[in-house]
Short mmCIF file of C-alpha atoms and ligand atoms in Angstrom, two decimals:
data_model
loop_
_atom_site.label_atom_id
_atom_site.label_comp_id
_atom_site.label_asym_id
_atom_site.label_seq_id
_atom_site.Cartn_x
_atom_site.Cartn_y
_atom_site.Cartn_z
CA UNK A 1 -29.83 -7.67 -66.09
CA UNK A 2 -33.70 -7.15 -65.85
CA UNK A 3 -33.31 -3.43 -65.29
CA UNK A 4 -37.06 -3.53 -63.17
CA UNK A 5 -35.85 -6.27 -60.57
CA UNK A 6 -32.58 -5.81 -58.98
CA UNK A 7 -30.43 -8.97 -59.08
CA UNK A 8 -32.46 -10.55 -61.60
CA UNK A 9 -30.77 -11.71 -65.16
CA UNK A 10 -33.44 -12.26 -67.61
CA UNK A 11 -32.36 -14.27 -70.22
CA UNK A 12 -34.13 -13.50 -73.43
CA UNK A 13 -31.94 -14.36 -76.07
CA UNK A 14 -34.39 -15.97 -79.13
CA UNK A 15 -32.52 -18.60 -78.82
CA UNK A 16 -33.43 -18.79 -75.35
CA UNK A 17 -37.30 -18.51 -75.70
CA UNK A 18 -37.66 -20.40 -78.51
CA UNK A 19 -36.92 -23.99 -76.91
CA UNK A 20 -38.26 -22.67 -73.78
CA UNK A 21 -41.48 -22.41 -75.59
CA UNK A 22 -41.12 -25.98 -77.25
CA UNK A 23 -40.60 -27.29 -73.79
CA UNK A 24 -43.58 -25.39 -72.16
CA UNK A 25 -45.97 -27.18 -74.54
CA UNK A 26 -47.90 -30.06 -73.23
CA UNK A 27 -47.25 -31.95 -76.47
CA UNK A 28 -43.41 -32.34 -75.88
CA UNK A 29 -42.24 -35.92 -75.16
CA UNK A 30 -40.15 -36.90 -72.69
CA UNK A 31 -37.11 -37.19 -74.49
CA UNK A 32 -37.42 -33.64 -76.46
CA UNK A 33 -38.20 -31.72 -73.02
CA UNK A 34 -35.24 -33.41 -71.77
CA UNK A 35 -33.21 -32.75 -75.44
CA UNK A 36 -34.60 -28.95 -74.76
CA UNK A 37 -33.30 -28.63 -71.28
CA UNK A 38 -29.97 -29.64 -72.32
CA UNK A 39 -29.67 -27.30 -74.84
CA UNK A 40 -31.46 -24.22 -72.91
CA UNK A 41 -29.02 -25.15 -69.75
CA UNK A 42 -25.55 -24.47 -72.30
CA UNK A 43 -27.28 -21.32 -73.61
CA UNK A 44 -28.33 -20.14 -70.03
CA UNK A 45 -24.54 -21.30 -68.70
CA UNK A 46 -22.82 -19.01 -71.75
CA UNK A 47 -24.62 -15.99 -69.41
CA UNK A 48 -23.99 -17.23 -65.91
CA UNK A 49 -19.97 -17.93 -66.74
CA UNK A 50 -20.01 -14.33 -68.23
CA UNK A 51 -18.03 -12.86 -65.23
CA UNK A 52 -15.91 -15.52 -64.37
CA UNK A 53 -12.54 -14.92 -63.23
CA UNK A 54 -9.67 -15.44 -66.22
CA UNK A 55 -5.99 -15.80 -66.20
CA UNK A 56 -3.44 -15.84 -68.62
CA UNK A 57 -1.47 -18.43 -70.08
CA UNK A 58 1.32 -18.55 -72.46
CA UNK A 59 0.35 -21.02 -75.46
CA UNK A 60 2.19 -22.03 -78.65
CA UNK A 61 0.18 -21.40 -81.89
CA UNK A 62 1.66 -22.92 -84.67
CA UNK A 63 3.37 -20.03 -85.77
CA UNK A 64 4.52 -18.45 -82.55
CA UNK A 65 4.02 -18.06 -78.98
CA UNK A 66 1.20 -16.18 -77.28
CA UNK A 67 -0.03 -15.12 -74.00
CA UNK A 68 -3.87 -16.06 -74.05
CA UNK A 69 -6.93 -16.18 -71.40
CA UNK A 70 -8.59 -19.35 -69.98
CA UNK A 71 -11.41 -19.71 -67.51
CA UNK A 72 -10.41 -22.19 -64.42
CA UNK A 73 -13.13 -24.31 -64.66
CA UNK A 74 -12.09 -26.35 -61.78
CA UNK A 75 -12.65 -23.69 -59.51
CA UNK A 76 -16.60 -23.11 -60.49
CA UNK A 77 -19.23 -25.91 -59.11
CA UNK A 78 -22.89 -26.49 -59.91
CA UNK A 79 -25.11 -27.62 -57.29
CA UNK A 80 -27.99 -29.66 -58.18
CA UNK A 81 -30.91 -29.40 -56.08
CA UNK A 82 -32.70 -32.77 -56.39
CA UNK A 83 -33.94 -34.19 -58.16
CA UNK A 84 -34.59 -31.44 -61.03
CA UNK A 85 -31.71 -30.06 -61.07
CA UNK A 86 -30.21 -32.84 -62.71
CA UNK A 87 -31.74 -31.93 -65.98
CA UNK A 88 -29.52 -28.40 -66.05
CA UNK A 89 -26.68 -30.33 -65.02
CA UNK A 90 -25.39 -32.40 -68.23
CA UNK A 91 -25.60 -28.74 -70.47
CA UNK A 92 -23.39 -27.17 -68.22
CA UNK A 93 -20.66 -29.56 -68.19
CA UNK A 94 -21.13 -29.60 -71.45
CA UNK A 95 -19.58 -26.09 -72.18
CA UNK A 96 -17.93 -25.97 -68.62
CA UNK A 97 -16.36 -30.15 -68.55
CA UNK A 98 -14.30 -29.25 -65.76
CA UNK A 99 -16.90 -27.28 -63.18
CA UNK A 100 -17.15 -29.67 -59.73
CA UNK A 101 -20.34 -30.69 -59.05
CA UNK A 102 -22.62 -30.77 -55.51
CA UNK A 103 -25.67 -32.41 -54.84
CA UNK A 104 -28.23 -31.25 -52.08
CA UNK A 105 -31.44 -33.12 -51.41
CA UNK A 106 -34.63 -31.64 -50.27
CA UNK A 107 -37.88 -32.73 -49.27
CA UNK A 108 -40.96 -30.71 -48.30
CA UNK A 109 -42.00 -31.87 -44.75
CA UNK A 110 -46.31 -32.59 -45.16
CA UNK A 111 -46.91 -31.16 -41.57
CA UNK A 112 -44.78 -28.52 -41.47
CA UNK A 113 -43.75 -27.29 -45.44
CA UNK A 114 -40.39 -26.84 -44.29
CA UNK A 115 -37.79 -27.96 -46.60
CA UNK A 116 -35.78 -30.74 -44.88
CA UNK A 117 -32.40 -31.37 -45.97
CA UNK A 118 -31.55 -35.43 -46.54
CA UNK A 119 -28.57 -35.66 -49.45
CA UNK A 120 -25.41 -32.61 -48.71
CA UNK A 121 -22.62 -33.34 -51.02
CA UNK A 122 -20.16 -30.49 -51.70
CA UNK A 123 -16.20 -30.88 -53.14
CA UNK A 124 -13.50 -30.02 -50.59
CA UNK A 125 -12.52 -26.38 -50.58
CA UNK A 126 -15.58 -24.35 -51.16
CA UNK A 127 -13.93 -21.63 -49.82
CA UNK A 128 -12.50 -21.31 -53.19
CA UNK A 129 -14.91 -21.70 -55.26
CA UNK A 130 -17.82 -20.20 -57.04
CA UNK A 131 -21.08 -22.18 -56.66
CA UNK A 132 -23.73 -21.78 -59.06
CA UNK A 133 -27.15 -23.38 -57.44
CA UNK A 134 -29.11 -24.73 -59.98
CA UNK A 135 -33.14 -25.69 -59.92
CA UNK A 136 -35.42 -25.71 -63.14
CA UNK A 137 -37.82 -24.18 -61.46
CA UNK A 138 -38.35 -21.35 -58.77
CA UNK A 139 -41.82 -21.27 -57.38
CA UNK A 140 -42.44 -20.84 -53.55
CA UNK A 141 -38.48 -20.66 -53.06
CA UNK A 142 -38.68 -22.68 -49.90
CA UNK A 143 -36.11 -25.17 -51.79
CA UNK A 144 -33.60 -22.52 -53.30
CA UNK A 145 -33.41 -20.29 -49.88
CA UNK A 146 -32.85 -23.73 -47.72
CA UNK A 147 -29.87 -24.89 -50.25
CA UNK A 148 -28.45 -21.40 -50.22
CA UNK A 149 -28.25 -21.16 -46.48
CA UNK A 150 -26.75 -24.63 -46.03
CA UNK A 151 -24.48 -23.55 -49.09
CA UNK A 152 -23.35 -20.61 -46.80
CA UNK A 153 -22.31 -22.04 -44.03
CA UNK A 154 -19.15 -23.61 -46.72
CA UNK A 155 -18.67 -19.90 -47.21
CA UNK A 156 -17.91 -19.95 -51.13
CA UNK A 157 -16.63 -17.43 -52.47
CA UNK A 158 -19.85 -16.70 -54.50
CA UNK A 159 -22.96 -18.25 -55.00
CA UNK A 160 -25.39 -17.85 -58.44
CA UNK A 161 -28.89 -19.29 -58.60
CA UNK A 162 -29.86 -20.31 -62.20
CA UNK A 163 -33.77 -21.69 -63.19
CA UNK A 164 -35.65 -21.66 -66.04
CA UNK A 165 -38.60 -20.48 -65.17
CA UNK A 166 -39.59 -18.46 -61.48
CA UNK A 167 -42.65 -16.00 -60.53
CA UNK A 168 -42.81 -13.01 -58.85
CA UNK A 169 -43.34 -15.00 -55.39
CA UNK A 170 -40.48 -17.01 -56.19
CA UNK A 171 -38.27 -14.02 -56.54
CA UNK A 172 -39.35 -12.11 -54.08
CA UNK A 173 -38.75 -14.85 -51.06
CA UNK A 174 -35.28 -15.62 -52.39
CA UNK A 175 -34.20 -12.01 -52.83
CA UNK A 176 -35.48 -11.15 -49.15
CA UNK A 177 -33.79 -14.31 -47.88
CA UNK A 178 -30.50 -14.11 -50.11
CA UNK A 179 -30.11 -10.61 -51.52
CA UNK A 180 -26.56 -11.58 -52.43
CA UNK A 181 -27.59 -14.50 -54.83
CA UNK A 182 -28.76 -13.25 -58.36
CA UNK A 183 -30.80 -14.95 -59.75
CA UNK A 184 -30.71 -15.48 -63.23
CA UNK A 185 -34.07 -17.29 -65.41
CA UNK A 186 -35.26 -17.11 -68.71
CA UNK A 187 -38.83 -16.45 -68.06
CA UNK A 188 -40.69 -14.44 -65.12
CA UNK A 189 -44.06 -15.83 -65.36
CA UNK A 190 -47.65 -14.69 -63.86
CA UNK A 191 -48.34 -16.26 -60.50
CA UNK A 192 -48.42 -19.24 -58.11
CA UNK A 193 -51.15 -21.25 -57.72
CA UNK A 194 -52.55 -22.67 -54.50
CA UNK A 195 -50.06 -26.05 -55.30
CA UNK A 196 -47.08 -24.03 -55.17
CA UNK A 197 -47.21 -24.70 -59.41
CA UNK A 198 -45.92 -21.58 -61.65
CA UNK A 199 -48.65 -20.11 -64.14
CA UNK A 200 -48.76 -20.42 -67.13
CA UNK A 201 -45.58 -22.48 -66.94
CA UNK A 202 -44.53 -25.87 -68.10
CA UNK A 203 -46.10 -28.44 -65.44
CA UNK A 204 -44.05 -30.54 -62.95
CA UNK A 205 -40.34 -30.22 -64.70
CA UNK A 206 -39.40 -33.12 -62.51
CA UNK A 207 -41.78 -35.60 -64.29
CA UNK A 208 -41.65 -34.11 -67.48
CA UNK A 209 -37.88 -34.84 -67.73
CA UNK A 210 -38.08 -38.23 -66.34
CA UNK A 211 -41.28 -39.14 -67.63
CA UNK A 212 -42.58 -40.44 -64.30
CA UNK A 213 -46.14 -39.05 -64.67
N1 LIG Y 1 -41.90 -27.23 -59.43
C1 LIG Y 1 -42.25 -27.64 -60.67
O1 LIG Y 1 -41.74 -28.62 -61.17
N2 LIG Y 1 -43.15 -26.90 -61.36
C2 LIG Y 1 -43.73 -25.80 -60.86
O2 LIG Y 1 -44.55 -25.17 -61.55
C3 LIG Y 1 -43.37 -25.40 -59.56
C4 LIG Y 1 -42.44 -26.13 -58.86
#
């Protein structure tokens, strides 16, 4: 936990920075930035499942019986806010295989800047579960706050927010929307420009990971 922002996780492991770093640069291909993601998103999910709930089982080792601890992944599921959060996705079933998964689509209404929801696709039972949102990037937070309110009205039974990269704009809208929600990123960069684009920060992660600019 950053101790400076309440509810903020800063996650500055070495490990962490270093392919963040790769990915920033302009240089990266498509297929490395999306190689990087992957990677950063099981690092970043080793912090986020840190808390989990555990229960015991009673295993046989080879030698005798035992009474050992196991996460229940089915109860945890990550929401993908399209289309970007895709990219996180495939990392964190990686180290969590057997997380549920939601999808919520957004778009950004010209006249109005309003996030407008098309795509809501949760599992049954969200009651039970704890939702991790996930987004590469949180800039003006209009996207994050609109998927954590429709999230809410499912009342899980927790919700996360996980991005790479956000901006002190970006945190301050979501905290004063969804104080409940940490947030947890492994960079806090500069500022917003007048785009809505984080500074310095790595570009469009949308098109960088699908290579469609
Ligand atoms: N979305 C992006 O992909 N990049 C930014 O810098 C801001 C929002």
């Amino acid at each position: 936990m950053n101790p400076s922002i309440p509810g903020v996780h800063l996650i500055d492991h070495p490990l962490v920075q270093h392919k963040l770093t790769l990915m920033r640069n302009r240089q990266a291909s498509t297929s490395s930035f999306r190689r990087l993601l992957n990677e950063l998103a099981m690092l970043m999910t080793y912090e986020v499942t840190r808390d989990v709930p555990m229960q015991e089982v009673q295993i046989e080792t080879p030698l005798e019986t035992m009474t050992s601890r196991v996460i229940d992944g089915k109860k945890l599921v990550f929401v993908s806010i399209l289309r970007a959060g895709t990219g996180l996705l495939d990392g964190m079933l990686g180290v969590v295989p057997g997380a549920r998964v939601g999808h919520i689509g957004l778009y950004r209404d010209p006249a109005t800047l309003m996030a407008v929801e098309y795509y809501f696709k949760m599992p049954q039972g969200m009651n039970e579960r704890d939702a991790v949102v996930v987004d590469p990037m949180l800039a003006t937070g209009n996207s994050a706050i609109a998927a954590v309110t429709r999230l809410k009205t499912l009342n899980p039974r927790s919700i996360k927010f996980v991005c790479l990269l956000t901006c002190p704009e970006g945190i301050a809208a979501m905290r004063a929307a969804h104080p409940d929600v940490p947030i947890f990123t492994a960079a806090i960069d500069r500022q917003l420009n007048d785009h809505g684009y984080i500074l310095p920060g790595l570009g469009d992660a949308g098109d960088r990971m699908f290579g469609t600019k």
